[in-house]
Amino acid sequence: MNEPVRDASALSCADDYDPNSMPVQKAREVIARFLSPVTATERIGVRAALGRVLAEDVISPLDVPAHDNSAMDGYAVRFADLKGDGEVTLKMTGTSFAGVPFKGSVKAGECVRIMTGGVVPAGADAIVMQEHVKVAKDQIAIGGGHKKGQNLRKAGEDLATGQVALKRGVALRPADVGLISSLGIGEVTVYRKLRVAFFSTGDELVSIGSQPKEGQIFDSNRYTIHGMLTRMGCEVLDMGVVRDDPALLEKAFSEAAGSADVVITSGGVSVGEADFVKDLLGKLGEVVFWKIAMKPGRPLAYGKIGGAHFFGLPGNPVSVMVTYYQFVRDALLKLSGLDPVPVVPTFKVPCTSALKKAPGRTEFQRGILSQDATGNWSVRVTGEQGSGILRSMSEANCFIILSTDQGNVAPGNLVDVQVLEGVI
Ligand code: AMP
Ligand code: MG
């Protein structure tokens, strides 16, 4: 399925870009070239399919709606019986309620009481709203100003039999599982879940439950990575903390690559540590080490270890999340079969904080988008932006993205933001 990279130069040279200053967009493009989505599929019930990626088009087996029906509570009439602007009185001969249609047809001079969703009886070609009639027993007086076909939903106007209701490659949302059920379809074919193995590297790390000795810290990256992967519906394989020891790392890399589609690590890719991990990965696969022209998240390793894709994220907790959202997320979505991978929108809002920014790299500052009393939106930074300050991510509800060429931002300037949470 996933072919190893045969030509390491394809990764490392990355056209004529400098691996010591790789633009964000360029790194994304290079990674995208090596991603081949999963192909294995499974059939699952429609409820369980929420969040899963469709592996086949869903074709409508019926017309939706199945019959011409009323969009309003009112009276089904023959349009030809109505007068352009005068009043006419029709005889009500029956009722058509949702689920209980009128059996006969509407003849000249007649009408049928109809409720929203009721099947439009034969002969009728317009619905007059109940608010627009005068009722005296079965005598219904209707004024002028109506149109043929009004308030009438045509059979198949939403979906016709044989039409594609949902395309292969979409991740199913609540509206989609509803749409599938509305077609009477109980099972769908989806791609299998992506298997992702991950571990933290670092002699200084201890896991929750252990007592950190002097100079040691609790591992947090494994928890954020676990959270981000779980949100995306991946099958996760948490391999714990691995010490900065070549033999242990080699074992962990081989095991992870042997059991997963994707391996994600944190730490060990910064200058100083990278060399020894580099040598190791040179033995096991084809991996490149980039210094991305971005802040935070400068060092990043990407490549293949056997058939598995490898992302070596930086160690700093904020850098982990930023590089995950800016590189790993899209790659995982593409590998999961999403086609196309939806673009996360950015939009411009005024920034109320003054921001320091050096041109030459893309910055992802952590922001708080909020609305003032008059309903206008603006963004401010979360405070200190150090790449070790995980609280800045925790408080943020958006990234403030400052492009390569951008310099300092003065209060009131427009900036690009990318919201962290979606509504569905
Ligand atoms: P490294 O890239 O391994 O040099 O790590 C950079 C910084 O991130 C160091 O201060 C590390 O202590 C810290 N760090 C690395 N891994 C983790 C982790 N899993 N959880 C929390 N902090 C980490
Ligand atoms: Mg380290």
Coordinates of C-alpha atoms and ligand atoms in Angstrom, one line a residue:
M1 CA 0.0 0.0 0.0
N2 CA 2.4 2.7 1.2
E3 CA 5.5 2.4 -0.9
P4 CA 8.9 3.3 0.7
V5 CA 10.5 6.4 -0.8
R6 CA 13.0 5.1 -3.3
D7 CA 14.8 8.2 -4.0
A8 CA 15.7 10.2 -0.9
S9 CA 16.8 13.1 -3.0
A10 CA 13.2 13.5 -4.0
L11 CA 12.6 14.5 -0.4
S12 CA 15.7 16.2 0.7
C13 CA 16.5 18.4 -2.3
A14 CA 12.8 19.5 -2.5
D15 CA 13.5 21.4 -5.7
D16 CA 16.0 24.2 -4.9
Y17 CA 14.7 25.0 -1.5
D18 CA 17.1 25.3 1.4
P19 CA 16.4 22.7 4.1
N20 CA 17.7 25.2 6.6
S21 CA 14.9 27.7 5.7
M22 CA 12.0 25.7 4.3
P23 CA 8.9 27.8 3.6
V24 CA 5.8 26.4 5.3
Q25 CA 3.8 26.0 2.0
K26 CA 6.8 24.3 0.3
A27 CA 7.1 21.7 3.1
R28 CA 3.4 21.0 2.8
E29 CA 3.7 20.5 -0.9
V30 CA 6.7 18.1 -0.6
I31 CA 4.9 16.0 2.0
A32 CA 1.7 15.9 0.0
R33 CA 3.7 14.3 -2.9
F34 CA 4.4 11.2 -0.8
L35 CA 1.0 10.5 0.6
S36 CA -1.0 7.6 -0.8
P37 CA -4.3 7.1 1.0
V38 CA -5.5 3.9 2.6
T39 CA -7.4 1.6 0.2
A40 CA -8.9 -1.0 2.6
T41 CA -12.6 -0.5 3.3
E42 CA -15.2 -1.8 5.6
R43 CA -19.1 -1.8 5.7
I44 CA -20.5 -0.3 8.8
G45 CA -23.9 0.9 10.1
V46 CA -24.8 4.5 9.4
R47 CA -24.7 5.7 13.0
A48 CA -21.2 4.3 13.5
A49 CA -20.1 6.0 10.3
L50 CA -20.1 9.5 11.8
G51 CA -16.7 11.0 11.1
R52 CA -15.6 8.2 8.8
V53 CA -14.6 8.7 5.2
L54 CA -16.9 7.4 2.5
A55 CA -15.1 4.9 0.2
E56 CA -18.0 4.8 -2.4
D57 CA -20.5 7.4 -3.6
V58 CA -23.9 7.0 -1.9
I59 CA -26.4 6.8 -4.7
S60 CA -30.0 7.7 -4.0
P61 CA -32.2 4.6 -4.5
L62 CA -35.4 6.8 -4.5
D63 CA -36.8 10.2 -5.3
V64 CA -36.6 12.6 -2.4
P65 CA -39.2 13.7 -1.7
A66 CA -41.0 10.6 -2.9
H67 CA -44.2 12.5 -3.9
D68 CA -45.3 16.0 -4.7
N69 CA -46.2 17.4 -1.3
S70 CA -47.3 20.5 0.4
A71 CA -44.9 23.0 1.9
M72 CA -47.7 24.7 3.9
D73 CA -50.8 24.0 5.8
G74 CA -53.7 25.0 3.5
Y75 CA -55.7 23.8 0.5
A76 CA -54.8 21.9 -2.6
V77 CA -56.5 23.5 -5.6
R78 CA -56.6 23.4 -9.4
F79 CA -54.9 26.6 -10.4
A80 CA -57.3 27.0 -13.4
D81 CA -60.2 27.3 -10.9
L82 CA -58.8 30.5 -9.3
K83 CA -59.6 34.0 -10.6
G84 CA -56.7 36.3 -11.4
D85 CA -57.7 38.9 -8.8
G86 CA -61.3 38.0 -7.9
E87 CA -62.7 35.6 -5.3
V88 CA -63.8 32.1 -6.0
T89 CA -65.5 29.5 -3.7
L90 CA -64.4 25.9 -3.9
K91 CA -65.9 22.8 -2.2
M92 CA -63.7 20.9 0.1
T93 CA -64.0 17.2 -0.6
G94 CA -61.4 15.6 1.7
T95 CA -58.1 15.9 3.5
S96 CA -54.5 15.0 2.8
F97 CA -52.4 14.8 6.0
A98 CA -48.7 13.9 6.3
G99 CA -48.7 10.1 6.0
V100 CA -52.4 9.8 5.2
P101 CA -53.0 10.9 1.6
F102 CA -56.3 11.8 -0.1
K103 CA -57.3 8.8 -2.2
G104 CA -59.3 10.6 -4.9
S105 CA -58.5 13.5 -7.2
V106 CA -59.4 17.2 -7.1
K107 CA -62.0 18.0 -9.7
A108 CA -63.1 21.3 -11.2
G109 CA -64.6 23.5 -8.4
E110 CA -63.2 21.4 -5.6
C111 CA -60.3 21.6 -3.2
V112 CA -58.7 19.3 -0.6
R113 CA -57.5 20.4 2.9
I114 CA -53.8 19.6 3.1
M115 CA -51.1 19.8 5.8
T116 CA -47.4 20.4 5.5
G117 CA -45.8 17.2 4.0
G118 CA -49.2 15.9 2.8
V119 CA -49.2 14.3 -0.6
V120 CA -50.6 16.6 -3.3
P121 CA -53.7 14.9 -4.6
A122 CA -54.1 14.2 -8.4
G123 CA -55.5 17.2 -10.2
A124 CA -54.2 19.8 -7.8
D125 CA -51.3 22.0 -9.0
A126 CA -51.1 24.7 -6.3
I127 CA -51.4 25.0 -2.5
V128 CA -53.2 28.0 -1.0
M129 CA -52.1 28.9 2.5
Q130 CA -54.8 28.6 5.1
E131 CA -54.1 32.2 6.1
H132 CA -55.4 33.3 2.7
V133 CA -58.8 31.7 2.7
K134 CA -62.2 32.1 4.4
V135 CA -63.8 28.9 5.6
A136 CA -67.6 28.3 5.9
K137 CA -68.1 24.6 6.6
D138 CA -66.9 22.9 3.3
Q139 CA -67.1 26.1 1.3
I140 CA -63.6 27.6 0.9
A141 CA -63.4 31.2 -0.4
I142 CA -60.1 32.1 -2.0
G143 CA -59.0 35.5 -3.3
G144 CA -56.7 36.3 -6.1
G145 CA -52.9 36.7 -6.6
H146 CA -51.8 33.0 -6.6
K147 CA -49.3 31.3 -8.8
K148 CA -49.4 27.8 -10.4
G149 CA -47.1 25.4 -8.5
Q150 CA -47.0 27.6 -5.3
N151 CA -46.1 26.0 -2.0
L152 CA -45.6 22.7 -3.7
R153 CA -42.5 20.6 -3.3
K154 CA -42.0 18.4 -6.4
A155 CA -41.1 14.7 -6.1
G156 CA -37.3 14.3 -6.6
E157 CA -36.5 18.0 -6.3
D158 CA -34.1 17.3 -3.5
L159 CA -32.6 14.1 -5.0
A160 CA -33.7 12.1 -7.9
T161 CA -33.4 8.3 -8.1
G162 CA -29.8 7.4 -9.2
Q163 CA -28.4 10.8 -8.3
V164 CA -25.2 11.0 -6.2
A165 CA -26.3 12.0 -2.7
L166 CA -22.8 12.0 -1.2
K167 CA -19.4 11.6 -2.9
R168 CA -16.6 9.2 -2.1
G169 CA -14.0 11.0 0.0
V170 CA -16.2 13.0 2.4
A171 CA -15.9 12.6 6.1
L172 CA -19.5 12.1 7.3
R173 CA -21.0 14.8 9.5
P174 CA -24.3 14.6 11.4
A175 CA -26.2 16.1 8.3
D176 CA -24.7 13.4 6.1
V177 CA -25.7 10.4 8.3
G178 CA -29.2 12.0 8.4
L179 CA -29.2 12.3 4.6
I180 CA -28.2 8.6 4.2
S181 CA -30.9 7.5 6.6
S182 CA -33.5 9.6 4.7
L183 CA -32.7 7.3 1.7
G184 CA -33.4 4.2 3.8
I185 CA -29.8 3.1 3.6
G186 CA -28.6 1.4 6.7
E187 CA -24.9 0.7 5.9
V188 CA -22.1 2.4 4.1
T189 CA -18.6 1.5 2.8
V190 CA -15.9 3.6 4.5
Y191 CA -12.1 3.5 4.5
R192 CA -10.5 1.7 7.4
K193 CA -9.2 3.9 10.2
L194 CA -5.7 5.2 9.9
R195 CA -3.3 3.6 12.5
V196 CA -1.0 6.1 14.1
A197 CA 1.8 5.2 16.6
F198 CA 3.4 7.9 18.7
F199 CA 6.0 8.3 21.4
S200 CA 7.9 11.0 23.2
T201 CA 11.6 11.2 23.2
G202 CA 13.7 12.7 26.0
D203 CA 15.8 11.7 29.0
E204 CA 14.1 14.5 31.0
L205 CA 10.6 13.1 30.7
V206 CA 8.5 11.2 33.2
S207 CA 5.0 10.0 32.8
I208 CA 2.1 10.8 35.2
G209 CA 2.4 8.7 38.3
S210 CA 6.1 9.0 38.6
Q211 CA 7.9 11.5 40.8
P212 CA 10.0 13.9 38.6
K213 CA 13.6 14.2 39.9
E214 CA 15.5 17.4 39.7
G215 CA 15.5 18.6 36.1
Q216 CA 12.8 16.2 35.0
I217 CA 9.4 17.3 33.7
F218 CA 6.1 15.6 33.0
D219 CA 5.6 14.4 29.5
S220 CA 2.7 16.5 28.0
N221 CA 3.2 16.0 24.3
R222 CA 1.9 12.5 24.3
Y223 CA -1.3 13.7 25.8
T224 CA -1.8 16.5 23.3
I225 CA -0.9 14.2 20.4
H226 CA -3.3 11.6 21.7
G227 CA -6.0 14.2 22.0
M228 CA -5.5 15.6 18.5
L229 CA -5.4 12.1 16.9
T230 CA -8.4 10.9 18.8
R231 CA -10.4 14.0 17.6
M232 CA -9.5 13.0 14.1
G233 CA -10.8 9.5 14.6
C234 CA -7.5 7.7 14.2
E235 CA -6.7 4.4 15.8
V236 CA -3.9 5.3 18.2
L237 CA -1.0 3.4 19.5
D238 CA 0.6 5.1 22.5
M239 CA 4.2 3.8 22.8
G240 CA 5.1 5.9 25.9
V241 CA 8.4 7.8 26.5
V242 CA 11.6 6.6 24.9
R243 CA 14.9 7.7 26.4
D244 CA 17.5 9.3 24.2
D245 CA 19.3 6.0 23.7
P246 CA 20.1 4.8 20.2
A247 CA 19.3 1.2 20.9
L248 CA 16.0 2.0 22.5
L249 CA 15.1 4.5 19.9
E250 CA 15.9 2.1 17.1
K251 CA 13.7 -0.5 18.6
A252 CA 10.8 2.0 19.1
F253 CA 11.1 3.3 15.5
S254 CA 11.0 -0.2 14.0
E255 CA 8.2 -1.4 16.2
A256 CA 6.1 1.7 15.5
A257 CA 6.7 1.6 11.7
G258 CA 5.9 -2.1 11.7
S259 CA 2.5 -1.7 13.3
A260 CA 1.2 1.7 12.0
D261 CA 0.5 3.7 8.9
V262 CA 2.0 6.8 10.5
V263 CA 4.6 7.3 13.2
I264 CA 4.7 10.6 15.1
T265 CA 7.4 11.5 17.6
S266 CA 8.2 14.6 19.6
G267 CA 11.6 15.9 20.6
G268 CA 15.0 15.0 19.3
V269 CA 14.9 16.9 16.0
S270 CA 16.5 20.1 17.2
V271 CA 20.1 20.9 16.5
G272 CA 22.3 18.9 18.8
E273 CA 19.9 16.0 19.1
A274 CA 19.0 15.7 15.5
D275 CA 22.4 14.3 14.4
F276 CA 22.1 11.1 16.3
V277 CA 18.4 10.6 15.4
K278 CA 19.4 11.4 11.8
D279 CA 21.9 8.7 11.7
L280 CA 19.5 6.2 13.2
L281 CA 16.7 7.1 10.7
G282 CA 19.2 7.0 7.9
K283 CA 19.6 3.3 8.7
L284 CA 15.9 2.6 9.0
G285 CA 14.4 4.6 6.2
E286 CA 14.4 7.8 4.2
V287 CA 13.9 10.9 6.4
V288 CA 14.7 14.5 5.9
F289 CA 15.3 17.1 8.6
W290 CA 14.1 20.6 7.8
K291 CA 14.3 23.8 9.5
I292 CA 11.0 25.4 8.6
A293 CA 10.8 29.2 8.2
M294 CA 8.2 29.4 10.9
K295 CA 7.7 30.2 14.6
P296 CA 7.1 28.2 16.6
G297 CA 8.1 24.8 15.2
R298 CA 11.3 25.4 13.3
P299 CA 12.7 21.8 13.3
L300 CA 10.7 19.1 11.6
A301 CA 11.6 15.7 10.3
Y302 CA 9.5 14.0 7.6
G303 CA 10.0 10.8 5.7
K304 CA 9.3 7.1 5.5
I305 CA 10.4 4.3 7.8
G306 CA 9.6 1.2 5.8
G307 CA 6.0 1.6 4.7
A308 CA 5.1 4.1 7.4
H309 CA 5.1 7.9 7.1
F310 CA 7.1 9.5 9.8
F311 CA 6.7 13.0 11.4
G312 CA 9.4 14.0 13.8
L313 CA 7.9 17.0 15.6
P314 CA 9.9 19.4 17.8
G315 CA 9.9 18.9 21.5
N316 CA 8.4 22.1 22.8
P317 CA 4.8 21.6 23.6
V318 CA 3.4 24.6 21.6
S319 CA 5.6 23.7 18.6
V320 CA 4.2 20.2 18.7
M321 CA 0.6 21.5 18.3
V322 CA 1.4 24.1 15.7
T323 CA 3.4 21.7 13.5
Y324 CA 0.7 19.0 14.0
Y325 CA -2.1 21.4 12.9
Q326 CA -0.1 22.9 10.0
F327 CA 1.5 19.8 8.5
V328 CA 0.4 16.5 10.1
R329 CA -3.4 17.2 10.2
D330 CA -3.8 17.6 6.4
A331 CA -1.4 14.7 5.8
L332 CA -3.5 12.4 8.0
L333 CA -6.7 13.5 6.4
K334 CA -5.3 12.8 3.0
L335 CA -4.0 9.4 4.1
S336 CA -7.5 8.6 5.6
G337 CA -9.0 9.0 2.1
L338 CA -10.4 12.5 2.4
D339 CA -10.7 13.8 -1.1
P340 CA -10.4 16.7 -1.4
V341 CA -8.9 17.6 2.0
P342 CA -11.0 20.5 3.2
V343 CA -9.0 23.7 3.6
V344 CA -9.2 25.3 7.1
P345 CA -10.5 28.8 6.4
T346 CA -8.7 31.9 7.5
F347 CA -10.2 35.3 7.7
K348 CA -9.2 38.8 8.6
V349 CA -10.1 40.6 11.8
P350 CA -8.6 43.6 13.6
C351 CA -6.0 42.7 16.2
T352 CA -6.2 44.7 19.4
S353 CA -2.6 43.8 20.5
A354 CA 0.7 45.1 19.3
L355 CA 2.6 42.1 17.9
K356 CA 6.3 41.9 17.3
K357 CA 7.1 40.0 14.1
A358 CA 10.3 39.7 12.1
P359 CA 9.9 39.3 8.3
G360 CA 11.2 36.1 6.7
R361 CA 9.2 33.4 8.5
T362 CA 5.5 32.5 9.1
E363 CA 4.3 33.0 12.7
F364 CA 1.5 31.2 14.4
Q365 CA 0.7 33.2 17.4
R366 CA -2.1 32.1 19.8
G367 CA -5.1 34.3 19.8
I368 CA -8.4 34.9 21.5
L369 CA -11.2 35.9 19.1
S370 CA -14.0 37.7 20.8
Q371 CA -17.0 39.9 20.1
D372 CA -17.6 43.4 21.6
A373 CA -20.9 44.8 22.8
T374 CA -21.7 46.1 19.3
G375 CA -21.2 42.6 17.8
N376 CA -17.8 43.3 16.1
W377 CA -15.1 40.6 16.3
S378 CA -11.5 41.3 17.1
V379 CA -8.5 39.2 18.2
R380 CA -5.9 39.6 20.9
V381 CA -2.9 37.5 21.7
T382 CA -3.0 35.1 24.7
G383 CA 0.1 36.8 26.3
E384 CA 3.6 35.3 26.4
Q385 CA 4.2 33.4 23.2
G386 CA 7.1 31.2 24.2
S387 CA 7.0 27.8 22.5
G388 CA 7.2 26.0 25.9
I389 CA 4.1 27.8 27.2
L390 CA 1.3 25.3 26.6
R391 CA -1.2 27.6 28.5
S392 CA -1.0 29.9 25.5
M393 CA -2.6 27.1 23.4
S394 CA -5.0 26.1 26.1
E395 CA -6.4 29.7 26.3
A396 CA -6.4 30.3 22.6
N397 CA -9.4 29.8 20.4
C398 CA -7.5 30.6 17.2
F399 CA -4.1 31.0 15.6
I400 CA -3.1 34.5 14.4
I401 CA -1.2 33.7 11.2
L402 CA 1.4 36.3 10.3
S403 CA 2.7 35.6 6.8
T404 CA 6.4 35.5 5.8
D405 CA 6.7 39.1 4.6
Q406 CA 4.7 40.7 7.4
G407 CA 6.5 42.9 10.0
N408 CA 5.2 44.2 13.3
V409 CA 1.5 44.6 13.8
A410 CA 0.1 47.8 15.4
P411 CA -3.2 47.7 17.4
G412 CA -6.1 48.0 15.0
N413 CA -4.3 46.3 12.0
L414 CA -6.0 43.5 10.3
V415 CA -4.5 40.0 10.8
D416 CA -5.4 36.5 9.5
V417 CA -6.9 34.2 12.0
Q418 CA -7.7 30.5 11.8
V419 CA -10.3 29.2 14.3
L420 CA -9.4 26.1 16.3
E421 CA -12.8 24.6 16.8
G422 CA -15.5 23.9 14.2
V423 CA -19.2 24.0 14.8
I424 CA -19.9 20.5 13.7
Ligands
AMP1 P1 14.0 18.8 22.2 O1 13.5 19.2 20.9 O2 13.9 17.3 22.5 O3 15.3 19.4 22.5 O4 13.0 19.4 23.2 C1 12.8 20.8 23.3 C2 12.1 21.2 24.6 O5 10.8 20.6 24.7 C3 12.9 20.8 25.8 O6 12.7 21.9 26.8 C4 12.1 19.6 26.3 O7 12.2 19.4 27.7 C5 10.7 19.9 25.9 N1 10.0 18.6 25.7 C6 10.4 17.7 24.9 N2 9.5 16.6 24.8 C7 8.6 17.0 25.7 C8 7.4 16.3 26.1 N3 7.0 15.1 25.7 N4 6.5 17.0 27.0 C9 6.9 18.2 27.5 N5 8.0 18.9 27.1 C10 8.8 18.3 26.2
MG2 MG 14.9 16.0 23.7

